[in-house]
Short mmCIF file of C-alpha atoms in Angstrom, two decimals:
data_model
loop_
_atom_site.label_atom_id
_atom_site.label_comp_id
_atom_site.label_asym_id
_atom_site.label_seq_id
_atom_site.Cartn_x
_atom_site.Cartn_y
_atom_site.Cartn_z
CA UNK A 1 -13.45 63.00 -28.79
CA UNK A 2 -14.03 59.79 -30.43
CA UNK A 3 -11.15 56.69 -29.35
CA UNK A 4 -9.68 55.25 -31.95
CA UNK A 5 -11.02 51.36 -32.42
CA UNK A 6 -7.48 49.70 -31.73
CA UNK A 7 -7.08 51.63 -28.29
CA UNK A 8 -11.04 50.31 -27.20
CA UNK A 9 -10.10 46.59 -28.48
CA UNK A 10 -6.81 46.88 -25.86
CA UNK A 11 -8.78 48.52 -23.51
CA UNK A 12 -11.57 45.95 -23.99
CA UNK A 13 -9.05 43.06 -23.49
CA UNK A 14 -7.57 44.68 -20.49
CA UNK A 15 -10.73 44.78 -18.43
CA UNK A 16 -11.17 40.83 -19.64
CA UNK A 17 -7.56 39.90 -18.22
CA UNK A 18 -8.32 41.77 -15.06
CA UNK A 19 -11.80 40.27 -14.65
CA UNK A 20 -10.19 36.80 -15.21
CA UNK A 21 -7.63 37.37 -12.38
CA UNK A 22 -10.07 38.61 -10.15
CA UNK A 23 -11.76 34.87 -10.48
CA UNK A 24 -8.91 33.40 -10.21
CA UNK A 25 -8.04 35.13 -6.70
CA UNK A 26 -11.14 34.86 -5.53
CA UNK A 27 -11.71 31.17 -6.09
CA UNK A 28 -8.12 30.70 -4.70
CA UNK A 29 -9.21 32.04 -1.58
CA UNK A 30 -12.33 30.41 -1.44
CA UNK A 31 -10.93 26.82 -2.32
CA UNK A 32 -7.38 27.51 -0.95
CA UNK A 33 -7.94 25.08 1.88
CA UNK A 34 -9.06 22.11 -0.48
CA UNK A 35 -6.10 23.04 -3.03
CA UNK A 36 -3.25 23.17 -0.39
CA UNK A 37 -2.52 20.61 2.84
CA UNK A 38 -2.54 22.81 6.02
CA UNK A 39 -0.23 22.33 8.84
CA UNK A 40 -0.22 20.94 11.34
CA UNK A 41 -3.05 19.14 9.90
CA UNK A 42 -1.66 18.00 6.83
CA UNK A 43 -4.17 16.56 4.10
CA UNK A 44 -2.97 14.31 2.13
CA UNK A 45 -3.12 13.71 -1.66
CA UNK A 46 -4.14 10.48 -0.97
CA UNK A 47 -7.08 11.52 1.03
CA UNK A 48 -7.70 14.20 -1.93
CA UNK A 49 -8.17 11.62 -4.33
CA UNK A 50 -9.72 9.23 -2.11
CA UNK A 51 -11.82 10.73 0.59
CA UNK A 52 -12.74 9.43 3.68
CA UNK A 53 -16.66 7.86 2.73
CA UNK A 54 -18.78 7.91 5.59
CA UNK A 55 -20.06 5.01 6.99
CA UNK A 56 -23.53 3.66 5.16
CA UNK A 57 -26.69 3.59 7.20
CA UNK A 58 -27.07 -0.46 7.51
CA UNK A 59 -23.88 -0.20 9.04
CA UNK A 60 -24.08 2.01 11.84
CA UNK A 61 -24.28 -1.19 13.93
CA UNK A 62 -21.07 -2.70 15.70
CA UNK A 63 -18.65 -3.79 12.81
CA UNK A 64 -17.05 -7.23 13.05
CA UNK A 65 -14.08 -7.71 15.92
CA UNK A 66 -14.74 -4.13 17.08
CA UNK A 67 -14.38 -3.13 20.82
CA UNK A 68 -14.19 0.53 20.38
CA UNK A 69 -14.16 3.45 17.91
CA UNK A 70 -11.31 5.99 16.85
CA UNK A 71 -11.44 9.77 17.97
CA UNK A 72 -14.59 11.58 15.66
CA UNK A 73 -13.25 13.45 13.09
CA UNK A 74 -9.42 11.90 13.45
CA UNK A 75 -7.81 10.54 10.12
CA UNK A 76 -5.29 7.71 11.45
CA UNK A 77 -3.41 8.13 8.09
CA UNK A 78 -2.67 12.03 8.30
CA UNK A 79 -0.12 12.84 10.76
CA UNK A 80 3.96 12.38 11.51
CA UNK A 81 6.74 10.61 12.03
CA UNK A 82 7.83 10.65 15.50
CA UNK A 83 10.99 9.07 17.11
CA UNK A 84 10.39 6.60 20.11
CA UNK A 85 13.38 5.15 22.19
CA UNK A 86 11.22 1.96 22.75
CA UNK A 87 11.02 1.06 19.12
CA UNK A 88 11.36 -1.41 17.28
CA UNK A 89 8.18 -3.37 18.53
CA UNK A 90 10.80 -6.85 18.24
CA UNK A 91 14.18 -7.20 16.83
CA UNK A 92 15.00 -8.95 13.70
CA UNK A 93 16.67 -11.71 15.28
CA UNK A 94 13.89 -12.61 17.67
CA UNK A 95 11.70 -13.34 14.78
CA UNK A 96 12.77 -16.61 12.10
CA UNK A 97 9.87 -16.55 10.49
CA UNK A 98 11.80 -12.73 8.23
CA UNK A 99 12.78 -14.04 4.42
CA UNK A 100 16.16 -12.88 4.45
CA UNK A 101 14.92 -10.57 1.33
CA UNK A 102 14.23 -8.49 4.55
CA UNK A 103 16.55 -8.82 7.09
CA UNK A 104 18.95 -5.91 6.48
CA UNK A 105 20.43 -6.42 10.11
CA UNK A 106 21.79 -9.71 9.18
CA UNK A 107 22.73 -8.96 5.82
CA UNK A 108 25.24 -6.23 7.12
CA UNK A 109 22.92 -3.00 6.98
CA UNK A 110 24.96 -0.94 9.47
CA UNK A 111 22.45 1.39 10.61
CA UNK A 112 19.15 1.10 13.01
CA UNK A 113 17.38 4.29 12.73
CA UNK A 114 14.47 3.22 10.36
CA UNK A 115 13.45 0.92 13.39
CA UNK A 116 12.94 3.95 15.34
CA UNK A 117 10.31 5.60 13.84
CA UNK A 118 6.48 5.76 15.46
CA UNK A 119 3.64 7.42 13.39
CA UNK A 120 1.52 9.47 14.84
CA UNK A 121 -1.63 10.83 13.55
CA UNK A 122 -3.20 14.70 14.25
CA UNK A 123 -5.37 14.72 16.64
CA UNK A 124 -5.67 11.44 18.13
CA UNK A 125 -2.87 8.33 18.96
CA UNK A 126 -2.97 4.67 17.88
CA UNK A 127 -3.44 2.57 20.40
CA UNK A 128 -0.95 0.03 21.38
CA UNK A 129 -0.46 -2.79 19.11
CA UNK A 130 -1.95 -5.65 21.87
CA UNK A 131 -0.68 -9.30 20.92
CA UNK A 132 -2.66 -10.90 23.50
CA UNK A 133 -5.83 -9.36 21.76
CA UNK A 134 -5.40 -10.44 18.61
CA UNK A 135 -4.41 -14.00 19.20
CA UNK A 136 -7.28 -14.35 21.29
CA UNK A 137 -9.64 -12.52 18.40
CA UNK A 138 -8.06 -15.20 15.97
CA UNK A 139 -8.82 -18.14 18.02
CA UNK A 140 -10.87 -20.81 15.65
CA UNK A 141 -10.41 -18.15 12.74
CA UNK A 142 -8.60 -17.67 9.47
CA UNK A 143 -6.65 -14.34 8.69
CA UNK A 144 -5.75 -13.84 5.13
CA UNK A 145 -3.25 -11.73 3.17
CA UNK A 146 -3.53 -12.38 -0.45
CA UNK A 147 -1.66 -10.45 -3.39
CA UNK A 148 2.44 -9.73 -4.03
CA UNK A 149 5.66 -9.80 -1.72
CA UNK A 150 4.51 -6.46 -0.56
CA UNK A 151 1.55 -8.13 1.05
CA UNK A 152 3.69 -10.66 2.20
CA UNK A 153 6.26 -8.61 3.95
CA UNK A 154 2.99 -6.63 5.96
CA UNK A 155 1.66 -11.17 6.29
CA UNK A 156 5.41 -11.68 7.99
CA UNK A 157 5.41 -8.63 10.23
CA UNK A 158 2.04 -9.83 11.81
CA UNK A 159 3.36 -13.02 12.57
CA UNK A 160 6.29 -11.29 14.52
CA UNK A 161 4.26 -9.04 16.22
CA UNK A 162 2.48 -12.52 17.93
CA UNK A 163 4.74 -15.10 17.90
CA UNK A 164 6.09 -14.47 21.31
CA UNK A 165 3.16 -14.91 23.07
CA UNK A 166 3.41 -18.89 21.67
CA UNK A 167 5.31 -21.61 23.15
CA UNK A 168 7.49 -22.89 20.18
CA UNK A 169 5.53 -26.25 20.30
CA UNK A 170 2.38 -24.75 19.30
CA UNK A 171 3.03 -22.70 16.63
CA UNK A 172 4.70 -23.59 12.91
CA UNK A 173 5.06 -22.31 9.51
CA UNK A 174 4.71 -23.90 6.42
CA UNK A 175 4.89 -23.16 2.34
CA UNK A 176 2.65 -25.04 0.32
CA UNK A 177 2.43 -24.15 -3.04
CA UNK A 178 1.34 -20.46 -3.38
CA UNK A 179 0.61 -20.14 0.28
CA UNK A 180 2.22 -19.92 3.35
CA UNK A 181 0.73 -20.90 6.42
CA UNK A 182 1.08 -19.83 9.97
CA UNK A 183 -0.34 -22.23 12.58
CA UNK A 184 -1.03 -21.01 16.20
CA UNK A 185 -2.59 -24.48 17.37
CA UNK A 186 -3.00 -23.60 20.89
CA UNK A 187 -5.51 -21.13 19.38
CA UNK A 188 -6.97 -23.11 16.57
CA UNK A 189 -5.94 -20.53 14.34
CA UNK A 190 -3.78 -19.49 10.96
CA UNK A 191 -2.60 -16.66 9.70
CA UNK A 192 -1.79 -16.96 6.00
CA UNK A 193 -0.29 -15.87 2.55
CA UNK A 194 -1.58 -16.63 -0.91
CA UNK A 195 0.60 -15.22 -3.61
CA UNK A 196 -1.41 -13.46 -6.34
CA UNK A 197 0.39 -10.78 -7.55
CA UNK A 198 -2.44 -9.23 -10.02
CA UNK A 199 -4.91 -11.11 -7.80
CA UNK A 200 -6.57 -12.27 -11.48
CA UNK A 201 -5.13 -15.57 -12.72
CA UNK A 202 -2.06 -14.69 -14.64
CA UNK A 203 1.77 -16.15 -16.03
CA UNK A 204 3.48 -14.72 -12.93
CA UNK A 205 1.28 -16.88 -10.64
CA UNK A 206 4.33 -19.32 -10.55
CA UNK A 207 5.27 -18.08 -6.10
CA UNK A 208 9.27 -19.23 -6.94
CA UNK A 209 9.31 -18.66 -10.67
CA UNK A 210 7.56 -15.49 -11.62
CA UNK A 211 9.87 -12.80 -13.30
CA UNK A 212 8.31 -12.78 -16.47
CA UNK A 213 8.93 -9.57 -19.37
CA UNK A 214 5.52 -9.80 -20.75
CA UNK A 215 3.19 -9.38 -18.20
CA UNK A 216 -0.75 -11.03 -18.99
CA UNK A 217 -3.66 -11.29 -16.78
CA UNK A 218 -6.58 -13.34 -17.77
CA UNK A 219 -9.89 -11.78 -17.92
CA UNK A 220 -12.60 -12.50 -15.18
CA UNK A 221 -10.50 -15.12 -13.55
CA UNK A 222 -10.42 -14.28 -10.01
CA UNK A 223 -11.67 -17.48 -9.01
CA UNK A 224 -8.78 -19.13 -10.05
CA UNK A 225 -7.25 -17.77 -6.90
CA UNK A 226 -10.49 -16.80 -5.46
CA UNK A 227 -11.12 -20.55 -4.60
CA UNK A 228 -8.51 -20.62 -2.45
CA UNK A 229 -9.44 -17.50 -0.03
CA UNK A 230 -12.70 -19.25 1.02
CA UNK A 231 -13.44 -19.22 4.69
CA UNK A 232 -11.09 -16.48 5.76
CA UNK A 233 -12.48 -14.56 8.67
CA UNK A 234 -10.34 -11.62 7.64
CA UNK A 235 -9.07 -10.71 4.85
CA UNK A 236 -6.44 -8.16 3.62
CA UNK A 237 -6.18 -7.76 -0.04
CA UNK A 238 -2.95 -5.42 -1.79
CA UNK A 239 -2.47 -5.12 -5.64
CA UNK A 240 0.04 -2.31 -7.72
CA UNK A 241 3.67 -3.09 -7.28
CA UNK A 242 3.30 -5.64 -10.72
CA UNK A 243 1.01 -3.64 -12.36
CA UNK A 244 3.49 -0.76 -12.92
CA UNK A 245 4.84 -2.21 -16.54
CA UNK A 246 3.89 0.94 -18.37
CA UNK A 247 1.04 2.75 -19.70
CA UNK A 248 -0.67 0.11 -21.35
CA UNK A 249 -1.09 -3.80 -20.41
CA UNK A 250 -1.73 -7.65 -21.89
CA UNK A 251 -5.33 -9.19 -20.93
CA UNK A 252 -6.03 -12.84 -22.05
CA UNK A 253 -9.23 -13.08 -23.25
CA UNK A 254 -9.78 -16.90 -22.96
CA UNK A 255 -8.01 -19.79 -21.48
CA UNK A 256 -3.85 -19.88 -20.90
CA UNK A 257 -4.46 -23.10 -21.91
CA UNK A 258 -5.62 -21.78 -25.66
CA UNK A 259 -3.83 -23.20 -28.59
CA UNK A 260 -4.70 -19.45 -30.19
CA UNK A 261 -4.26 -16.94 -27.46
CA UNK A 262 -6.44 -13.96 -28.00
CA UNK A 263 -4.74 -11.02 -26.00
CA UNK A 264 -5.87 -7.81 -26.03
CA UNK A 265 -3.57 -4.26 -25.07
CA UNK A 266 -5.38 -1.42 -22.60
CA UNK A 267 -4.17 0.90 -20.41
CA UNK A 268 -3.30 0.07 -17.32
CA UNK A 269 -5.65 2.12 -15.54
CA UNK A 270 -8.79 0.02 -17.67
CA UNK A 271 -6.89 -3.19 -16.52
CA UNK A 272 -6.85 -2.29 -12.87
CA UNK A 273 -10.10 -1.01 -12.54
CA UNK A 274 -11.17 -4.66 -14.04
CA UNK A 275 -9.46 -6.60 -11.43
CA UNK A 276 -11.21 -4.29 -8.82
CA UNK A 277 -14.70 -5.37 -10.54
CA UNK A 278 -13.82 -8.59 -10.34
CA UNK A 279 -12.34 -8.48 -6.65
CA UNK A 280 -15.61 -6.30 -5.46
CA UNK A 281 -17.49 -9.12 -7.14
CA UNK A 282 -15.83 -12.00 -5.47
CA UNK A 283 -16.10 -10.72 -1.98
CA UNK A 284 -19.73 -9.67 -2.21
CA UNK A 285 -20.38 -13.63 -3.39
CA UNK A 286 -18.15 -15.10 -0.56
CA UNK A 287 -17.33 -12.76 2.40
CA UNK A 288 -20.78 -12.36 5.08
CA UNK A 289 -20.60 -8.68 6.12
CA UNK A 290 -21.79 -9.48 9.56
CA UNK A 291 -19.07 -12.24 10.75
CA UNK A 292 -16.44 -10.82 8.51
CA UNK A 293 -13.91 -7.89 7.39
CA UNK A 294 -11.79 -6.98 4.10
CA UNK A 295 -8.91 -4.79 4.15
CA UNK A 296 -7.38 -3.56 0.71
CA UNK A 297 -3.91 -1.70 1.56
CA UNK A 298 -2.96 1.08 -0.72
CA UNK A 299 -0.03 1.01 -3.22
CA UNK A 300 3.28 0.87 -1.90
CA UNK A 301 5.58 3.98 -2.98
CA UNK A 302 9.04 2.99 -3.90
CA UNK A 303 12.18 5.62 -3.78
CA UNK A 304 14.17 4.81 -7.27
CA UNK A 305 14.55 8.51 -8.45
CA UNK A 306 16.80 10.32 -5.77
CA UNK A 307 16.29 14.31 -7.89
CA UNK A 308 12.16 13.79 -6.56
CA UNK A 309 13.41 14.41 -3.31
CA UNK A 310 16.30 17.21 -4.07
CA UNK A 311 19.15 14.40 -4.43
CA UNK A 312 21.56 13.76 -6.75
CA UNK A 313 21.07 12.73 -10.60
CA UNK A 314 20.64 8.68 -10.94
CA UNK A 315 20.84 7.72 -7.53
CA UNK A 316 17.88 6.28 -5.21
CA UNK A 317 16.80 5.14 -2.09
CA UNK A 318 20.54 3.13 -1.59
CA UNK A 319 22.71 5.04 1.58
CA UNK A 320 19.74 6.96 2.66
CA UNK A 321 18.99 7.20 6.46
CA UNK A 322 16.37 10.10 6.82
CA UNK A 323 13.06 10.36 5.74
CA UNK A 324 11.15 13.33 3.32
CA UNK A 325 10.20 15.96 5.26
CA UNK A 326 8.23 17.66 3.04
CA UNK A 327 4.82 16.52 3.99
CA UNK A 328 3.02 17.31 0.51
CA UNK A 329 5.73 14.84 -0.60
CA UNK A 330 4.16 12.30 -3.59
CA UNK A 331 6.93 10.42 -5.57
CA UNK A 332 5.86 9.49 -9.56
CA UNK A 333 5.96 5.97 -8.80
CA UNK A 334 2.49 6.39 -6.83
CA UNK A 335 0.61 6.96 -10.11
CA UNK A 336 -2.52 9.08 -8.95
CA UNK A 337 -4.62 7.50 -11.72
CA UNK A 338 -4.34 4.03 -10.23
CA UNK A 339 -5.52 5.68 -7.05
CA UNK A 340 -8.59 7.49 -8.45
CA UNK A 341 -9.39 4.06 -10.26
CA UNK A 342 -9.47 2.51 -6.88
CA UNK A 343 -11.55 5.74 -5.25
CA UNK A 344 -14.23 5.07 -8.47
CA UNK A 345 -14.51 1.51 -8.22
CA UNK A 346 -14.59 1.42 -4.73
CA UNK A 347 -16.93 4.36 -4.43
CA UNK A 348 -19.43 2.57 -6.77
CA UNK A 349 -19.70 -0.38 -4.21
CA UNK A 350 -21.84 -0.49 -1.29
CA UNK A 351 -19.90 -3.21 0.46
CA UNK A 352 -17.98 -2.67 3.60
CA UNK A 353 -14.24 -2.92 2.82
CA UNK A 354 -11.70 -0.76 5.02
CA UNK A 355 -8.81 1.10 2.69
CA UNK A 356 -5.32 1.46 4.70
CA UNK A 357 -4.53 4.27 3.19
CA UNK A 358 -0.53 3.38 3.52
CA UNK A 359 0.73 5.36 0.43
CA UNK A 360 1.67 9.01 1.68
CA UNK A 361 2.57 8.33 5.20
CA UNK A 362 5.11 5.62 3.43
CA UNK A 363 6.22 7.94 1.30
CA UNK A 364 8.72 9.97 3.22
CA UNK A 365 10.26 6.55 4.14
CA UNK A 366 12.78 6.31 1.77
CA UNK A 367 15.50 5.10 4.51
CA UNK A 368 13.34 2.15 5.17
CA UNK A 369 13.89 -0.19 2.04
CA UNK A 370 16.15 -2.77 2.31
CA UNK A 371 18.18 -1.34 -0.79
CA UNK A 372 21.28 -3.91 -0.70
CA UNK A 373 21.39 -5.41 2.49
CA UNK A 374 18.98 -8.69 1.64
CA UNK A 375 19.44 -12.11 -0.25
CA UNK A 376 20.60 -11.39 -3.26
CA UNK A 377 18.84 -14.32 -5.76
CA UNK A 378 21.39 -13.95 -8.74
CA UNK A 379 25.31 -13.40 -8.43
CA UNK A 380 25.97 -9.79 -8.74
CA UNK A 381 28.75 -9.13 -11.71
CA UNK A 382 31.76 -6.35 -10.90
CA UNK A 383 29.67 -4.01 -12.70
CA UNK A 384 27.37 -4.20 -10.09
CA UNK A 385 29.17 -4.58 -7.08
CA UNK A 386 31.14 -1.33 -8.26
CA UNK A 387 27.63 0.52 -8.23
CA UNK A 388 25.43 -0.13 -5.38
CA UNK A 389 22.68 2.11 -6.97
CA UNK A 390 22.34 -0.29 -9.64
CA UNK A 391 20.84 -3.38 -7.67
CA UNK A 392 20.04 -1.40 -4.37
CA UNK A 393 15.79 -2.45 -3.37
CA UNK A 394 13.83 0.31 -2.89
CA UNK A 395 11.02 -1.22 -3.46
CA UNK A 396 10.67 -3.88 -0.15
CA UNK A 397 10.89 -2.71 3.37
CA UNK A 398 13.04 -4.23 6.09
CA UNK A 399 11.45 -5.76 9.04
CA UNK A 400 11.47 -4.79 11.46
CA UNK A 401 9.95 -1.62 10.23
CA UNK A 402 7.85 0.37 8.31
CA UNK A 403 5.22 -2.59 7.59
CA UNK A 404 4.52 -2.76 11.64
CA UNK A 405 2.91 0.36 11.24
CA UNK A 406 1.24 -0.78 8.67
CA UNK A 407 -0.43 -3.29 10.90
CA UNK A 408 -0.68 -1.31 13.78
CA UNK A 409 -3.18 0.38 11.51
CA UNK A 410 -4.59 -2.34 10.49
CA UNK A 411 -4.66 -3.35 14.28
CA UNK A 412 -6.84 0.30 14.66
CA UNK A 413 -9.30 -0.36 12.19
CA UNK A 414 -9.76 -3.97 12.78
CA UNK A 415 -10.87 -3.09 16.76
CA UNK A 416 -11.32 0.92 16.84
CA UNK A 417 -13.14 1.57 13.51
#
């Protein structure tokens, strides 16, 4: 008996659904492990978009400043919070050298847990942040942390984590113009800040005066800045917080100094991948790979939208005292395009530069910002005062805190990479 051509054609498309599920399942399987973090050894998106590269051949010998390597196979920036008794690593008011856009103790921040936090990574431990070490690593040398406040919150955490060892007559700090400088004279040493938000010359470059709508960064200007990073032994470079504006971003074309300005509008993502070009380019022309290292720390994630993490409708990180445990956990602040820019550029380059891949393990931190309890710059109106969620930070971290890890990391790559 002959089938009539409408039952073959749904018969036909059956066996075409059921042969594209079968694919499916099978590739699921396959790739499953790729696709979703495991447990206990959690994979990170950030280590999905930007894998770990291995090392390149010509440098297989001894990096720069190392003593020792880190466990084979151990990623220091997959792991867990854990909570340690003997934490924090100093207390706020031990260290003067905290902007009080950071000191939450002081500023009436009634809780401590954030400062109790250690991470720990799968498979392996950091080793013990040594003081002694680095100061005497430093000694005649120039350590460098150039970009935005970010950057300069991780700068200010170092210098805690080694003042003590220094009598107070051999150290000092001082702000000139866009840096701030450090001195450990006993050592011969500095430890310093240059303010460069976009790293690129720019109109937020002003370090006191910088809050500007429209946002423009001049093309193929890192010089501008660039000039001023010279001679640096090491050097840790950060750049996102300022770029998040939008989808699409201002680049001068020219001078600032133009009668005529002749600005041009991309996306954000073309804009960023230019000022890693032109970073890349400035520290294969100025930093030797054999006497010196470069750090670039990841974007820090911010906490502004409480419903991302199962909270309440237009709240954020303001009263919150524990972390995200989920540990697939990726807020939309962290835009994933910015980091695959970074993964291309980067992966393009053959020079030596050591990512501190700070995003996701900062990411379940939203009870570490210092939300209200800071300096506030402008008098708050009634408005505001009546709704802490309105001016609450969640965008800075208090110290001490979060950013010690940071440098404990940094500490691990510098000496163990």
């Amino acid at each position: 008996m002959e089938l009539p051509p409408l039952f073959l054609f749904r018969k036909t498309r059956f066996y075409n659904y059921l042969f594209l599920l079968l694919t499916l399942v099978v590739f699921l399987i396959t790739y499953s492990s790729y696709l979703v973090p495991s447990s206990p050894s959690v994979t990170s998106l950030a280590n999905l978009i930007w894998p770990n590269p291995k090392s390149p051949k010509k440098y297989k010998e001894k990096l720069p400043f190392a003593i020792g390597e880190t466990k084979e196979g151990c990623n220091v920036f997959n792991g867990k919070w854990i909570w340690d008794e003997k934490r924090p690593l100093y207390e706020e008011s031990e260290c003067p050298y905290i902007q009080p856009q950071l000191t939450c103790q002081e500023h009436g921040r009634p809780d401590k847990d954030y400062q109790h936090w250690r991470w720990q990574p799968h498979g392996c431990s950091l080793p013990s942040f040594n003081a002694t070490l680095m100061l005497e690593t430093l000694r005649g040398k120039k350590m460098l942390f150039a970009g935005d406040s970010l950057n300069r919150g991780q700068y200010v955490s170092m210098v805690c984590l080694v003042h003590r060892l220094i009598p107070e007559n051999a150290k000092s700090m001082k702000t000139v113009g866009s840096f701030d400088v450090f001195t450990i004279k006993a050592y011969n040493a500095t430890i310093e800040f240059y303010w460069a938000p976009f790293l690129l010359e720019s109109n937020s470059d002003n370090p006191g005066k910088h809050r500007i709508e429209e946002r423009v960064v001049r093309k193929d200007s890192i010089n501008t800045h660039g000039n001023n990073w010279k001679g640096a032994d090491i050097i840790v470079f950060n750049t996102y917080l300022w770029w998040r504006s939008g989808s699409r971003f201002n680049i001068l074309q020219g001078s600032f100094d133009d009668e005529v300005k002749n600005i041009v509008e991309v996306s954000t993502e073309e804009a960023y991948g230019m000022a890693m070009r032109s970073m890349l380019r400035w520290i294969k022309e100025n930093m030797d790979p054999k006497k010196t290292r470069v750090f670039f720390t990841s974007m820090s994630p911010s906490h502004e939208r409480s419903t991302e993490w199962g909270g309440e409708p237009n709240k954020n990180c303001y009263n919150e005292t524990k972390m995200i445990e989920d540990p697939n956990y990726w807020g939309s602040d962290s835009r994933k395009s910015i980091m695959q820019v970074i993964g291309e550029e980067f992966g393009k380059s053959k020079l030596l530069i050591t990512f501190l891949n700070v995003t996701q393990l900062s990411s379940y931190r939203k009870d570490a910002h210092t939300t209200i309890y800071k300096k506030q710059w402008n008098k708050l109106t009634q408005e505001q005062l009546a709704n802490p969620f309105s001016y609450a930070d969640c965008f800075h971290w208090c110290l001490p805190g979060l950013q010690d890890t940071w440098n404990e990391l940094l500490f691990t790559k510098l000496f163990y990479p």
